């Protein structure tokens, strides 16, 4: 099976397995997803979802967070780890949104990349989830599963994995496909234990079945 055919088969099977898969970060506004995805670096989404409740209670909009003292932001987000650098990035990012983008998150990929603390993974997440545009989010689950399944071969660099997936994944499927990989990676094709291949919907087409 060629990689493109494999990709389409994997996409269809994961659709049936996880029809309602979506982003596991809680947000009701684009700027909040921007904050949460920065906090999620080296931290679980579940913890981020708890921590941001206190942050937004005190700073409920972009202007309030842009005006906030970085030390106070750090105090609130410290449980997510890397508190100082994350607080600085969030503060700087909110200031740029306020001063250069009329308080709105830009729907342009390159403009998103210019925001402090925003890399390709974060920009793709925003493009796909907020604006419904083609996106491929290469997080650790995506990279691990795509290598195991055989969609990419021995590639660990996030950007390189993203570029390879663009060649074989239909643009309109990319965002949801990556969310489903996250769900599958947490529930079945796990990282910290041996994968549960016996209950995997992809076991018969996975290149590393049982490894």
mmCIF file of N, CA and C in Angstrom, residues 44 145 172 195:
data_model
loop_
_atom_site.group_PDB
_atom_site.id
_atom_site.type_symbol
_atom_site.label_atom_id
_atom_site.label_comp_id
_atom_site.label_asym_id
_atom_site.label_seq_id
_atom_site.Cartn_x
_atom_site.Cartn_y
_atom_site.Cartn_z
ATOM 1 N N UNK A 44 0.607 18.841 30.610
ATOM 2 C CA UNK A 44 -0.595 18.180 30.104
ATOM 3 C C UNK A 44 -1.706 19.192 29.815
ATOM 4 N N UNK A 145 3.078 8.277 16.187
ATOM 5 C CA UNK A 145 2.158 7.379 15.489
ATOM 6 C C UNK A 145 2.434 7.313 13.993
ATOM 7 N N UNK A 172 -8.127 19.225 3.688
ATOM 8 C CA UNK A 172 -9.330 19.405 4.504
ATOM 9 C C UNK A 172 -9.423 18.395 5.647
ATOM 10 N N UNK A 195 2.149 -0.550 23.175
ATOM 11 C CA UNK A 195 0.880 -0.220 22.506
ATOM 12 C C UNK A 195 -0.131 -1.364 22.619
#
